[in-house]
CSV table of C-alpha atoms in Angstrom, one decimal:
chain,number,residue,atom,x,y,z
A,1,MET,CA,83.2,-185.7,-111.8
A,2,ALA,CA,87.0,-185.7,-111.0
A,3,ASN,CA,87.7,-189.4,-110.6
A,4,GLY,CA,84.7,-191.1,-112.1
A,5,GLU,CA,81.0,-190.9,-113.0
A,6,GLU,CA,77.6,-192.1,-111.5
A,7,SER,CA,75.6,-194.9,-113.0
A,8,GLY,CA,71.8,-194.7,-113.2
A,9,ASN,CA,71.3,-196.5,-109.8
A,10,GLY,CA,73.6,-194.0,-107.9
A,11,VAL,CA,76.5,-196.4,-107.7
A,12,GLN,CA,79.8,-194.6,-108.5
A,13,ILE,CA,82.1,-196.3,-111.0
A,14,ARG,CA,85.6,-195.2,-110.5
A,15,GLN,CA,87.9,-194.9,-113.4
A,16,ARG,CA,91.6,-194.3,-113.4
A,17,ARG,CA,92.7,-191.1,-115.1
A,18,ARG,CA,94.9,-191.6,-118.1
A,19,LEU,CA,97.2,-189.3,-120.1
A,20,PRO,CA,96.1,-188.7,-123.5
A,21,ASP,CA,97.6,-190.7,-126.3
A,22,PHE,CA,99.5,-187.9,-128.0
A,23,LEU,CA,100.5,-190.0,-131.0
A,24,GLN,CA,96.8,-190.6,-131.8
A,25,SER,CA,95.7,-187.0,-130.9
A,26,VAL,CA,98.0,-185.0,-133.2
A,27,ASN,CA,95.9,-182.4,-134.9
A,28,LEU,CA,97.0,-181.6,-138.5
A,29,LYS,CA,96.3,-178.0,-138.0
A,30,TYR,CA,99.2,-177.7,-135.5
A,31,VAL,CA,101.4,-179.6,-137.9
A,32,LYS,CA,100.4,-177.0,-140.5
A,33,LEU,CA,101.3,-174.1,-138.2
A,34,GLY,CA,104.7,-175.5,-137.6
A,35,TYR,CA,105.2,-176.0,-141.4
A,36,HIS,CA,104.0,-172.4,-141.9
A,37,TYR,CA,106.6,-171.1,-139.2
A,38,LEU,CA,109.3,-173.0,-140.7
A,39,ILE,CA,108.9,-171.9,-144.4
A,40,THR,CA,108.1,-168.3,-143.2
A,41,HIS,CA,111.5,-168.1,-141.4
A,42,LEU,CA,113.5,-170.2,-143.8
A,43,LEU,CA,115.5,-167.4,-144.9
A,44,THR,CA,116.3,-166.3,-141.3
A,45,PHE,CA,117.2,-170.0,-140.4
A,46,CYS,CA,119.7,-169.9,-143.4
A,47,LEU,CA,121.2,-166.5,-142.7
A,48,VAL,CA,121.8,-167.0,-139.0
A,49,PRO,CA,124.5,-169.8,-139.5
A,50,LEU,CA,126.1,-167.8,-142.3
A,51,MET,CA,126.3,-164.7,-140.1
A,52,ALA,CA,127.7,-166.7,-137.3
A,53,VAL,CA,130.5,-168.1,-139.6
A,54,ILE,CA,131.3,-164.6,-140.8
A,55,ILE,CA,131.5,-163.2,-137.2
A,56,VAL,CA,133.7,-166.1,-136.1
A,57,GLU,CA,136.1,-165.6,-139.1
A,58,ALA,CA,136.2,-161.8,-138.5
A,59,SER,CA,137.0,-162.3,-134.8
A,60,ARG,CA,140.1,-164.2,-135.8
A,61,LEU,CA,141.6,-161.3,-137.8
A,62,SER,CA,144.7,-159.6,-136.2
A,63,LEU,CA,145.9,-156.1,-136.4
A,64,ASP,CA,148.2,-157.1,-139.2
A,65,ASP,CA,145.5,-158.6,-141.2
A,66,ILE,CA,143.4,-155.5,-140.9
A,67,ARG,CA,146.3,-153.4,-141.9
A,68,GLN,CA,146.9,-155.5,-145.0
A,69,LEU,CA,143.2,-155.1,-146.0
A,70,TRP,CA,143.6,-151.3,-145.8
A,71,VAL,CA,146.7,-151.5,-148.0
A,72,GLN,CA,144.8,-153.5,-150.5
A,73,LEU,CA,142.0,-151.0,-150.5
A,74,GLN,CA,144.5,-148.1,-151.2
A,75,TYR,CA,145.9,-149.9,-154.2
A,76,ASN,CA,142.4,-150.2,-155.6
A,77,LEU,CA,141.3,-146.6,-154.9
A,78,VAL,CA,139.7,-146.2,-158.3
A,79,SER,CA,137.6,-149.2,-158.0
A,80,PHE,CA,136.5,-148.1,-154.6
A,81,ILE,CA,135.4,-144.7,-155.8
A,82,VAL,CA,133.6,-146.2,-158.7
A,83,PHE,CA,131.8,-148.7,-156.5
A,84,SER,CA,130.9,-145.9,-154.1
A,85,ALA,CA,129.6,-143.7,-156.9
A,86,VAL,CA,127.5,-146.5,-158.3
A,87,LEU,CA,126.1,-147.3,-154.9
A,88,VAL,CA,125.2,-143.7,-154.1
A,89,PHE,CA,123.6,-143.3,-157.6
A,90,GLY,CA,121.6,-146.4,-157.3
A,91,SER,CA,120.4,-145.5,-153.7
A,92,THR,CA,119.3,-142.1,-155.0
A,93,VAL,CA,117.4,-143.4,-157.9
A,94,TYR,CA,115.7,-146.0,-155.7
A,95,ILE,CA,114.6,-143.4,-153.2
A,96,LEU,CA,113.2,-141.0,-155.8
A,97,THR,CA,111.3,-143.6,-157.9
A,98,ARG,CA,109.9,-146.0,-155.1
A,99,PRO,CA,106.2,-145.6,-154.4
A,100,ARG,CA,105.3,-143.0,-151.8
A,101,SER,CA,103.7,-144.5,-148.6
A,102,VAL,CA,100.1,-143.6,-148.3
A,103,TYR,CA,98.9,-143.2,-144.6
A,104,LEU,CA,95.3,-143.3,-143.3
A,105,VAL,CA,95.4,-140.4,-140.8
A,106,ASP,CA,91.9,-140.9,-139.6
A,107,TYR,CA,88.3,-141.4,-140.8
A,108,SER,CA,84.8,-140.8,-139.6
A,109,CYS,CA,81.4,-142.4,-140.1
A,110,TYR,CA,78.1,-140.6,-140.2
A,111,LEU,CA,75.8,-141.4,-137.3
A,112,PRO,CA,72.2,-140.7,-138.3
A,113,PRO,CA,69.8,-139.1,-135.8
A,114,SER,CA,67.7,-141.5,-133.8
A,115,HIS,CA,64.4,-140.1,-134.9
A,116,LEU,CA,64.9,-141.6,-138.4
A,117,LYS,CA,65.2,-145.1,-137.2
A,118,VAL,CA,62.8,-147.6,-138.8
A,119,LYS,CA,61.6,-150.8,-137.1
A,120,TYR,CA,60.3,-153.8,-139.0
A,121,GLN,CA,56.7,-153.1,-138.1
A,122,GLN,CA,57.0,-149.3,-139.0
A,123,PHE,CA,58.5,-150.3,-142.3
A,124,MET,CA,55.8,-152.6,-143.2
A,125,GLU,CA,53.0,-150.3,-142.1
A,126,HIS,CA,54.5,-147.4,-144.0
A,127,SER,CA,54.9,-149.6,-147.1
A,128,LYS,CA,51.3,-150.5,-146.9
A,129,LEU,CA,50.1,-146.9,-146.5
A,130,THR,CA,51.8,-145.6,-149.5
A,131,GLY,CA,49.4,-147.7,-151.6
A,132,ASP,CA,52.1,-148.5,-154.2
A,133,PHE,CA,52.6,-152.2,-153.2
A,134,ASP,CA,50.1,-155.1,-153.6
A,135,GLU,CA,49.7,-157.9,-151.0
A,136,SER,CA,52.2,-160.2,-152.7
A,137,SER,CA,54.9,-157.5,-152.7
A,138,LEU,CA,54.3,-156.6,-149.1
A,139,GLU,CA,54.7,-160.2,-148.0
A,140,PHE,CA,57.8,-160.5,-150.0
A,141,GLN,CA,59.3,-157.5,-148.3
A,142,ARG,CA,58.4,-158.8,-144.9
A,143,LYS,CA,60.2,-162.2,-145.6
A,144,ILE,CA,63.2,-160.4,-146.9
A,145,LEU,CA,63.3,-158.2,-143.7
A,146,GLU,CA,63.1,-161.2,-141.4
A,147,ARG,CA,65.9,-162.9,-143.1
A,148,SER,CA,68.1,-159.9,-143.8
A,149,GLY,CA,70.2,-159.6,-140.8
A,150,LEU,CA,69.1,-156.1,-140.2
A,151,GLY,CA,68.2,-154.9,-136.8
A,152,GLU,CA,65.5,-152.5,-135.5
A,153,GLU,CA,67.8,-149.4,-135.4
A,154,THR,CA,68.6,-148.9,-139.1
A,155,VAL,CA,67.8,-145.5,-140.6
A,156,VAL,CA,66.0,-144.3,-143.8
A,157,PRO,CA,66.0,-140.7,-144.9
A,158,GLU,CA,63.4,-138.2,-143.6
A,159,ALA,CA,61.7,-138.1,-147.1
A,160,MET,CA,60.7,-141.8,-146.8
A,161,HIS,CA,59.2,-141.3,-143.2
A,162,LEU,CA,56.5,-139.0,-144.8
A,163,ILE,CA,53.2,-140.2,-146.1
A,164,PRO,CA,53.2,-140.0,-149.0
A,165,PRO,CA,57.0,-140.2,-149.4
A,166,ARG,CA,58.7,-137.1,-150.9
A,167,PRO,CA,61.5,-138.3,-153.2
A,168,THR,CA,62.2,-134.8,-154.7
A,169,MET,CA,65.6,-133.4,-155.7
A,170,ALA,CA,65.5,-131.0,-152.8
A,171,SER,CA,65.0,-133.9,-150.2
A,172,ALA,CA,67.8,-135.9,-151.9
A,173,ARG,CA,70.2,-133.0,-151.7
A,174,GLU,CA,69.2,-132.6,-148.0
A,175,GLU,CA,70.1,-136.2,-147.3
A,176,VAL,CA,73.4,-136.2,-149.0
A,177,GLU,CA,74.3,-132.9,-147.4
A,178,GLN,CA,73.6,-134.2,-144.0
A,179,VAL,CA,75.6,-137.4,-144.6
A,180,MET,CA,78.6,-135.9,-146.3
A,181,PHE,CA,78.9,-132.7,-144.1
A,182,GLY,CA,78.2,-134.7,-141.0
A,183,ALA,CA,81.1,-137.1,-141.7
A,184,LEU,CA,83.5,-134.3,-142.9
A,185,ASP,CA,82.7,-132.0,-139.8
A,186,LYS,CA,83.8,-134.9,-137.4
A,187,LEU,CA,86.8,-135.7,-139.5
A,188,PHE,CA,88.1,-132.1,-139.6
A,189,ALA,CA,87.5,-131.7,-135.8
A,190,ASN,CA,89.4,-135.0,-135.0
A,191,THR,CA,92.4,-134.3,-137.2
A,192,ASN,CA,92.8,-130.5,-136.9
A,193,VAL,CA,93.3,-130.4,-140.6
A,194,LYS,CA,91.9,-127.3,-142.3
A,195,PRO,CA,89.7,-127.7,-145.5
A,196,ARG,CA,92.1,-125.4,-147.5
A,197,ASP,CA,95.0,-127.9,-146.8
A,198,ILE,CA,93.3,-130.7,-148.8
A,199,GLY,CA,94.8,-131.1,-152.3
A,200,ILE,CA,92.8,-134.1,-153.5
A,201,LEU,CA,89.1,-134.9,-153.2
A,202,VAL,CA,87.4,-138.0,-154.3
A,203,VAL,CA,83.6,-138.5,-153.8
A,204,ASN,CA,81.7,-141.6,-154.7
A,205,CYS,CA,77.9,-142.1,-154.8
A,206,SER,CA,76.4,-144.5,-157.2
A,207,LEU,CA,72.8,-143.5,-157.8
A,208,PHE,CA,72.7,-139.7,-157.0
A,209,ASN,CA,74.7,-137.4,-159.4
A,210,PRO,CA,73.3,-133.8,-159.4
A,211,THR,CA,74.8,-130.9,-161.1
A,212,PRO,CA,76.8,-129.2,-159.7
A,213,SER,CA,78.4,-132.4,-158.5
A,214,LEU,CA,78.7,-133.8,-154.9
A,215,SER,CA,82.4,-133.0,-154.9
A,216,ALA,CA,81.6,-129.3,-156.0
A,217,MET,CA,79.1,-129.3,-153.0
A,218,ILE,CA,81.8,-130.1,-150.6
A,219,ILE,CA,84.2,-127.6,-152.1
A,220,ASN,CA,81.6,-124.9,-151.9
A,221,LYS,CA,80.6,-125.8,-148.3
A,222,TYR,CA,84.2,-125.8,-147.0
A,223,LYS,CA,85.6,-123.1,-149.2
A,224,MET,CA,88.4,-125.3,-150.4
A,225,ARG,CA,91.3,-124.0,-152.5
A,226,GLY,CA,90.9,-123.4,-156.3
A,227,ASN,CA,93.6,-125.7,-157.4
A,228,ILE,CA,92.1,-128.8,-155.6
A,229,ARG,CA,92.1,-132.0,-157.8
A,230,SER,CA,88.4,-133.2,-157.4
A,231,PHE,CA,86.8,-136.3,-158.6
A,232,ASN,CA,83.1,-137.5,-158.5
A,233,LEU,CA,82.5,-141.2,-159.1
A,234,GLY,CA,79.0,-142.2,-160.1
A,235,GLY,CA,77.2,-145.6,-161.0
A,236,MET,CA,80.1,-147.8,-159.6
A,237,GLY,CA,78.1,-149.7,-156.9
A,238,CYS,CA,79.0,-150.7,-153.4
A,239,SER,CA,82.7,-151.3,-154.2
A,240,ALA,CA,83.3,-147.8,-155.2
A,241,GLY,CA,84.9,-147.0,-151.8
A,242,VAL,CA,87.8,-149.1,-152.6
A,243,ILE,CA,88.1,-147.6,-156.2
A,244,SER,CA,88.1,-144.1,-154.5
A,245,ILE,CA,90.9,-145.1,-152.3
A,246,ASP,CA,92.9,-146.5,-155.2
A,247,LEU,CA,92.3,-143.3,-157.2
A,248,ALA,CA,93.5,-141.2,-154.3
A,249,LYS,CA,96.5,-143.4,-153.8
A,250,ASP,CA,97.5,-142.9,-157.5
A,251,MET,CA,97.1,-139.1,-157.2
A,252,LEU,CA,99.2,-139.1,-154.0
A,253,GLN,CA,102.0,-140.8,-155.9
A,254,VAL,CA,102.2,-137.8,-158.2
A,255,HIS,CA,101.7,-134.9,-155.8
A,256,ARG,CA,104.0,-134.6,-153.0
A,257,ASN,CA,103.3,-133.6,-149.3
A,258,THR,CA,99.5,-133.6,-149.9
A,259,TYR,CA,96.3,-134.6,-148.1
A,260,ALA,CA,93.5,-136.4,-149.9
A,261,ILE,CA,89.9,-136.9,-148.7
A,262,VAL,CA,87.7,-139.7,-149.9
A,263,VAL,CA,83.9,-139.4,-149.2
A,264,SER,CA,81.8,-142.6,-149.8
A,265,THR,CA,78.1,-142.5,-149.5
A,266,GLU,CA,74.8,-143.6,-151.2
A,267,ASN,CA,71.5,-141.7,-151.6
A,268,ILE,CA,68.2,-143.4,-150.7
A,269,THR,CA,65.7,-140.7,-151.2
A,270,GLN,CA,65.4,-140.7,-155.0
A,271,ASN,CA,66.1,-144.4,-155.4
A,272,TRP,CA,63.4,-146.0,-153.4
A,273,TYR,CA,61.4,-148.4,-155.7
A,274,PHE,CA,57.6,-148.0,-155.7
A,275,GLY,CA,56.7,-151.0,-157.8
A,276,ASN,CA,55.9,-154.6,-157.5
A,277,LYS,CA,58.7,-156.4,-159.3
A,278,LYS,CA,60.3,-158.7,-156.8
A,279,SER,CA,63.9,-158.5,-157.8
A,280,MET,CA,63.6,-154.7,-157.6
A,281,LEU,CA,62.1,-154.6,-154.1
A,282,ILE,CA,65.2,-156.2,-152.4
A,283,PRO,CA,67.1,-153.0,-152.2
A,284,ASN,CA,64.3,-151.2,-150.3
A,285,CYS,CA,64.6,-153.8,-147.6
A,286,LEU,CA,68.5,-153.7,-147.4
A,287,PHE,CA,69.9,-150.2,-148.2
A,288,ARG,CA,70.0,-147.6,-145.4
A,289,VAL,CA,71.5,-144.2,-144.8
A,290,GLY,CA,75.3,-143.9,-144.2
A,291,GLY,CA,78.5,-142.4,-145.3
A,292,ALA,CA,82.1,-142.1,-144.4
A,293,ALA,CA,85.0,-139.6,-144.8
A,294,VAL,CA,88.7,-140.7,-145.0
A,295,LEU,CA,91.7,-138.6,-144.7
A,296,LEU,CA,94.9,-139.9,-146.5
A,297,SER,CA,98.4,-138.4,-146.5
A,298,ASN,CA,101.6,-139.0,-148.2
A,299,ARG,CA,103.6,-136.7,-145.9
A,300,PRO,CA,106.3,-138.6,-144.0
A,301,ALA,CA,105.6,-136.5,-141.0
A,302,ASP,CA,102.1,-137.8,-140.7
A,303,ARG,CA,103.2,-141.4,-140.2
A,304,ARG,CA,103.5,-141.0,-136.5
A,305,ARG,CA,99.9,-139.8,-135.9
A,306,SER,CA,98.3,-142.0,-138.6
A,307,LYS,CA,96.2,-145.0,-137.8
A,308,TYR,CA,97.1,-147.3,-140.9
A,309,LYS,CA,99.3,-147.5,-143.8
A,310,LEU,CA,97.9,-148.7,-147.3
A,311,VAL,CA,99.7,-151.8,-148.5
A,312,HIS,CA,97.7,-153.2,-151.5
A,313,VAL,CA,94.7,-152.4,-153.6
A,314,VAL,CA,93.6,-155.1,-156.0
A,315,ARG,CA,90.6,-154.4,-158.3
A,316,THR,CA,88.7,-157.0,-160.4
A,317,HIS,CA,86.2,-156.1,-163.1
A,318,CYS,CA,84.0,-158.7,-164.7
A,319,GLY,CA,82.0,-156.2,-167.0
A,320,ALA,CA,83.0,-157.9,-170.2
A,321,ASN,CA,80.6,-160.8,-169.2
A,322,ASP,CA,77.0,-160.0,-170.1
A,323,LYS,CA,75.5,-161.8,-167.2
A,324,ALA,CA,77.9,-160.1,-164.8
A,325,PHE,CA,77.2,-156.7,-166.3
A,326,LYS,CA,73.4,-157.0,-165.8
A,327,CYS,CA,73.3,-158.8,-162.4
A,328,VAL,CA,72.9,-155.4,-160.6
A,329,TYR,CA,71.0,-153.3,-163.1
A,330,GLN,CA,69.0,-150.0,-162.8
A,331,GLU,CA,66.0,-150.1,-165.0
A,332,GLN,CA,62.3,-149.4,-165.3
A,333,ASP,CA,59.7,-152.1,-164.8
A,334,ASP,CA,56.7,-152.7,-167.0
A,335,ALA,CA,54.8,-149.8,-165.1
A,336,GLY,CA,57.6,-147.4,-165.8
A,337,LYS,CA,58.8,-147.3,-162.3
A,338,THR,CA,62.6,-147.1,-161.8
A,339,GLY,CA,64.6,-149.3,-159.5
A,340,VAL,CA,67.6,-151.5,-159.2
A,341,SER,CA,67.1,-155.2,-160.2
A,342,LEU,CA,69.2,-157.9,-158.6
A,343,SER,CA,69.7,-161.1,-160.7
A,344,LYS,CA,69.2,-164.5,-159.3
A,345,ASP,CA,72.8,-165.2,-160.5
A,346,LEU,CA,74.2,-162.5,-158.3
A,347,MET,CA,75.8,-164.9,-155.8
A,348,ALA,CA,77.4,-167.1,-158.4
A,349,ILE,CA,78.9,-164.0,-160.2
A,350,ALA,CA,80.0,-162.6,-156.9
A,351,GLY,CA,81.8,-165.9,-156.2
A,352,GLY,CA,83.5,-165.8,-159.6
A,353,ALA,CA,84.6,-162.3,-159.1
A,354,LEU,CA,85.9,-163.1,-155.6
A,355,LYS,CA,87.9,-166.1,-157.0
A,356,THR,CA,89.6,-163.8,-159.6
A,357,ASN,CA,90.4,-161.2,-157.0
A,358,ILE,CA,91.9,-163.3,-154.5
A,359,THR,CA,93.9,-165.2,-157.0
A,360,THR,CA,95.6,-161.9,-157.7
A,361,LEU,CA,95.7,-160.8,-154.1
A,362,GLY,CA,97.0,-164.2,-152.7
A,363,PRO,CA,100.6,-163.9,-153.9
A,364,LEU,CA,100.8,-160.4,-152.5
A,365,VAL,CA,99.8,-161.3,-148.9
A,366,LEU,CA,99.9,-165.0,-148.3
A,367,PRO,CA,103.0,-166.5,-146.6
A,368,ILE,CA,105.2,-168.5,-148.8
A,369,SER,CA,104.1,-171.7,-147.0
A,370,GLU,CA,100.5,-171.2,-148.2
A,371,GLN,CA,101.7,-170.4,-151.7
A,372,ILE,CA,103.8,-173.6,-152.0
A,373,LEU,CA,100.8,-175.7,-150.7
A,374,PHE,CA,98.5,-174.1,-153.2
A,375,PHE,CA,101.0,-174.6,-156.1
A,376,VAL,CA,101.8,-178.2,-155.1
A,377,THR,CA,98.1,-179.1,-155.0
A,378,LEU,CA,97.4,-177.4,-158.3
A,379,VAL,CA,100.2,-179.3,-160.1
A,380,SER,CA,99.2,-182.6,-158.5
A,381,LYS,CA,95.7,-182.0,-159.6
A,382,LYS,CA,96.7,-181.3,-163.2
A,383,LEU,CA,99.3,-184.1,-163.5
A,384,PHE,CA,98.1,-187.0,-161.4
A,385,ASN,CA,94.6,-186.9,-160.1
A,386,ALA,CA,91.9,-184.7,-161.3
A,387,LYS,CA,89.7,-185.6,-158.3
A,388,ILE,CA,92.2,-184.0,-155.9
A,389,LYS,CA,90.2,-181.1,-154.2
A,390,PRO,CA,91.8,-177.7,-154.9
A,391,TYR,CA,93.6,-176.3,-151.9
A,392,ILE,CA,92.0,-173.2,-150.4
A,393,PRO,CA,94.7,-170.9,-148.9
A,394,ASP,CA,94.3,-169.9,-145.4
A,395,PHE,CA,93.8,-166.1,-145.5
A,396,LYS,CA,93.6,-166.1,-141.7
A,397,LEU,CA,97.4,-166.4,-141.9
A,398,ALA,CA,97.6,-163.2,-143.9
A,399,PHE,CA,95.1,-161.0,-142.2
A,400,ASP,CA,94.0,-160.4,-138.6
A,401,HIS,CA,90.7,-158.5,-139.3
A,402,PHE,CA,88.3,-158.8,-142.2
A,403,CYS,CA,85.8,-156.1,-143.3
A,404,ILE,CA,83.4,-157.8,-145.6
A,405,HIS,CA,81.0,-155.4,-147.4
A,406,ALA,CA,77.8,-155.7,-145.5
A,407,GLY,CA,75.6,-156.2,-148.6
A,408,GLY,CA,73.4,-158.7,-147.1
A,409,ARG,CA,73.4,-161.8,-144.8
A,410,ALA,CA,73.9,-164.2,-147.9
A,411,VAL,CA,77.0,-162.3,-149.0
A,412,ILE,CA,78.6,-162.5,-145.5
A,413,ASP,CA,77.6,-166.2,-145.2
A,414,GLU,CA,79.2,-167.2,-148.5
A,415,LEU,CA,82.4,-165.3,-147.9
A,416,GLU,CA,82.7,-166.9,-144.3
A,417,LYS,CA,82.2,-170.3,-145.8
A,418,ASN,CA,84.4,-170.0,-148.8
A,419,LEU,CA,87.3,-168.3,-147.0
A,420,GLN,CA,86.9,-170.7,-144.1
A,421,LEU,CA,86.7,-167.8,-141.7
A,422,LEU,CA,85.7,-168.1,-138.0
A,423,PRO,CA,82.6,-166.4,-136.7
A,424,LEU,CA,84.8,-163.7,-135.0
A,425,HIS,CA,86.2,-162.8,-138.4
A,426,ALA,CA,82.8,-162.0,-139.8
A,427,GLU,CA,81.5,-160.3,-136.6
A,428,ALA,CA,82.2,-156.8,-137.6
A,429,SER,CA,80.3,-157.3,-140.9
A,430,ARG,CA,77.3,-158.9,-139.3
A,431,MET,CA,77.0,-156.4,-136.5
A,432,THR,CA,77.3,-153.4,-139.0
A,433,LEU,CA,74.6,-155.0,-141.1
A,434,HIS,CA,72.4,-155.4,-138.0
A,435,ARG,CA,73.0,-151.9,-136.6
A,436,PHE,CA,73.3,-149.7,-139.8
A,437,GLY,CA,72.1,-151.9,-142.7
A,438,ASN,CA,73.7,-151.9,-146.1
A,439,THR,CA,75.2,-148.5,-146.4
A,440,SER,CA,76.8,-149.3,-149.8
A,441,SER,CA,80.4,-148.2,-150.2
A,442,SER,CA,80.7,-146.9,-146.7
A,443,SER,CA,80.0,-150.2,-144.9
A,444,ILE,CA,83.6,-151.3,-144.8
A,445,TRP,CA,84.4,-148.2,-142.7
A,446,TYR,CA,81.7,-148.9,-140.2
A,447,GLU,CA,83.2,-152.4,-139.8
A,448,LEU,CA,86.6,-151.1,-139.2
A,449,ALA,CA,85.1,-148.6,-136.7
A,450,TYR,CA,83.5,-151.7,-134.9
A,451,THR,CA,86.9,-153.5,-134.6
A,452,GLU,CA,88.4,-150.4,-133.1
A,453,ALA,CA,85.6,-149.8,-130.7
A,454,LYS,CA,86.1,-153.4,-129.4
A,455,GLY,CA,89.7,-152.6,-128.8
A,456,ARG,CA,91.0,-155.4,-131.0
A,457,MET,CA,93.3,-153.4,-133.4
A,458,ARG,CA,97.0,-153.9,-132.3
A,459,LYS,CA,100.2,-152.6,-134.1
A,460,GLY,CA,101.1,-154.6,-137.1
A,461,ASN,CA,97.6,-156.1,-137.5
A,462,ARG,CA,96.5,-156.5,-141.2
A,463,VAL,CA,93.1,-155.5,-142.3
A,464,TRP,CA,91.4,-156.7,-145.4
A,465,GLN,CA,88.6,-154.6,-146.7
A,466,ILE,CA,86.7,-156.5,-149.5
A,467,ALA,CA,83.6,-155.0,-151.4
A,468,PHE,CA,81.4,-156.1,-154.3
A,469,GLY,CA,79.6,-153.7,-156.7
A,470,SER,CA,77.6,-153.4,-159.9
A,471,GLY,CA,79.4,-153.8,-163.1
A,472,PHE,CA,80.3,-156.4,-161.8
A,473,LYS,CA,83.3,-155.7,-159.6
A,474,CYS,CA,85.2,-157.2,-156.6
A,475,ASN,CA,87.8,-154.9,-155.0
A,476,SER,CA,90.2,-155.4,-152.1
A,477,ALA,CA,92.2,-153.0,-149.9
A,478,VAL,CA,94.8,-154.1,-147.5
A,479,TRP,CA,96.0,-152.0,-144.5
A,480,VAL,CA,98.5,-152.4,-141.7
A,481,ALA,CA,98.0,-150.8,-138.3
A,482,LEU,CA,100.9,-148.4,-137.4
A,483,ARG,CA,100.0,-148.5,-133.7
A,484,ASN,CA,97.4,-149.8,-131.2
A,485,VAL,CA,94.4,-148.1,-132.6
A,486,LYS,CA,91.9,-146.6,-130.3
A,487,PRO,CA,88.4,-145.4,-131.6
A,488,SER,CA,88.4,-141.7,-132.6
A,489,PRO,CA,86.0,-139.3,-130.8
A,490,ASN,CA,82.4,-139.7,-132.0
A,491,ASN,CA,83.0,-143.2,-133.2
A,492,PRO,CA,79.6,-144.4,-134.6
A,493,TRP,CA,79.6,-147.3,-132.1
A,494,GLU,CA,80.4,-145.5,-128.9
A,495,ASP,CA,76.8,-145.3,-127.6
A,496,CYS,CA,76.1,-149.0,-128.4
A,497,ILE,CA,79.2,-151.1,-128.5
A,498,HIS,CA,78.5,-152.6,-125.1
A,499,ARG,CA,75.5,-154.2,-126.6
A,500,TYR,CA,77.4,-156.0,-129.3
A,501,PRO,CA,77.8,-158.7,-130.6
A,502,VAL,CA,74.1,-159.6,-130.5
A,503,HIS,CA,72.7,-163.0,-131.2
A,504,LEU,CA,70.8,-163.2,-134.6
A,505,ASN,CA,67.9,-165.5,-134.9
A,506,LEU,CA,67.8,-166.1,-138.7
């Protein structure tokens, strides 16, 4: 109530309102925000008084003083010319050698047809009818599905809807063509860029690598030019999307006025596991059909129409460690059936890779205030008290949006906890996992599309895409929005964004 509360017998006990005790209610997080603002703008705070002094002194100069300065300059004409020449030469060298800006003009995500959706009950009934799984394996898959975070609208390829399934080469080609060409058709339509204008093509698909390659399939389909630089990355896991962006970025540093396309996908048809080894059954429950196509440019004229600018790419590879190398491993079980085995140490290894990655990324993106706090805590821990808890930098001060690879609910939970994120920051990842499942390397693009569809992307916002993959790898890409970004036509969320976020009962 406004002025009091009622006791159990209905008698109202009136209490006087009091102002809060501000000295006792100071929240440290606001102190930290003030400290962060002070350190971040420290240079400005120092320069403003200096500039004020210079302006005041300049305003006191008379015409005679200015005339004397000009006379002094005439007597030092040689020095002035040498200084000007050095300045012009240095500026020219800087302009020619500085890294070229890489812009993300637009991207598109494949939206699978609705008739290929698979519900929990349908998934379990189909798995039982194949006759390949015993009761223990069926129960294991049911539990994984219930805890996975996947919804009832994820999609498996048409070959897996048949009884018996048809994991043939022809079916696998059909799946990958539908995904890649579906995403590329939308991308070309949205950007009005012609296929023959593309100078660089990078395709990544971890588990399906036919001959001719997937990149050759795209070149053949769209009749791209003969001198295109094409690359086909295989076996690099779910983090290959960021690796492809990094490769395209490096190529765009060499070739001027060029468009690059990155296509990220995975193939389900020939990589479904039909055995009973528990560690190899998990991918069946998590991986679903999906793919994305991204158009990059280094042309200055494309800045005005582009959505984002690439700021950083940081890659971490832990393959020298045997446990990390084998934690996601394609092999045959005792019955000779092929699948991808996930180690019980996967989360611990992913955590170690993440720690290494953010240790490299932190100094590039964190404000100086966070870096000072981290350094002071580290030194204090080493010199004075080993029990001091290590300071975890606040990445929320560096990024506005987080695209965490939707590898599974456990992956998202751990990153949300370890990076001290709010539920809003992990929303795009959880909803992507719910609506589309684990689409491997393309999941970070469905997440970015979710953020755009929600209307949350503003000019200057920074986006952190982070992905994990076999090998073991942890890779990060950082983008900055060049404008208030609206979803492109045929955004994969446009028919269902009003239903999200959904509450997940896990």
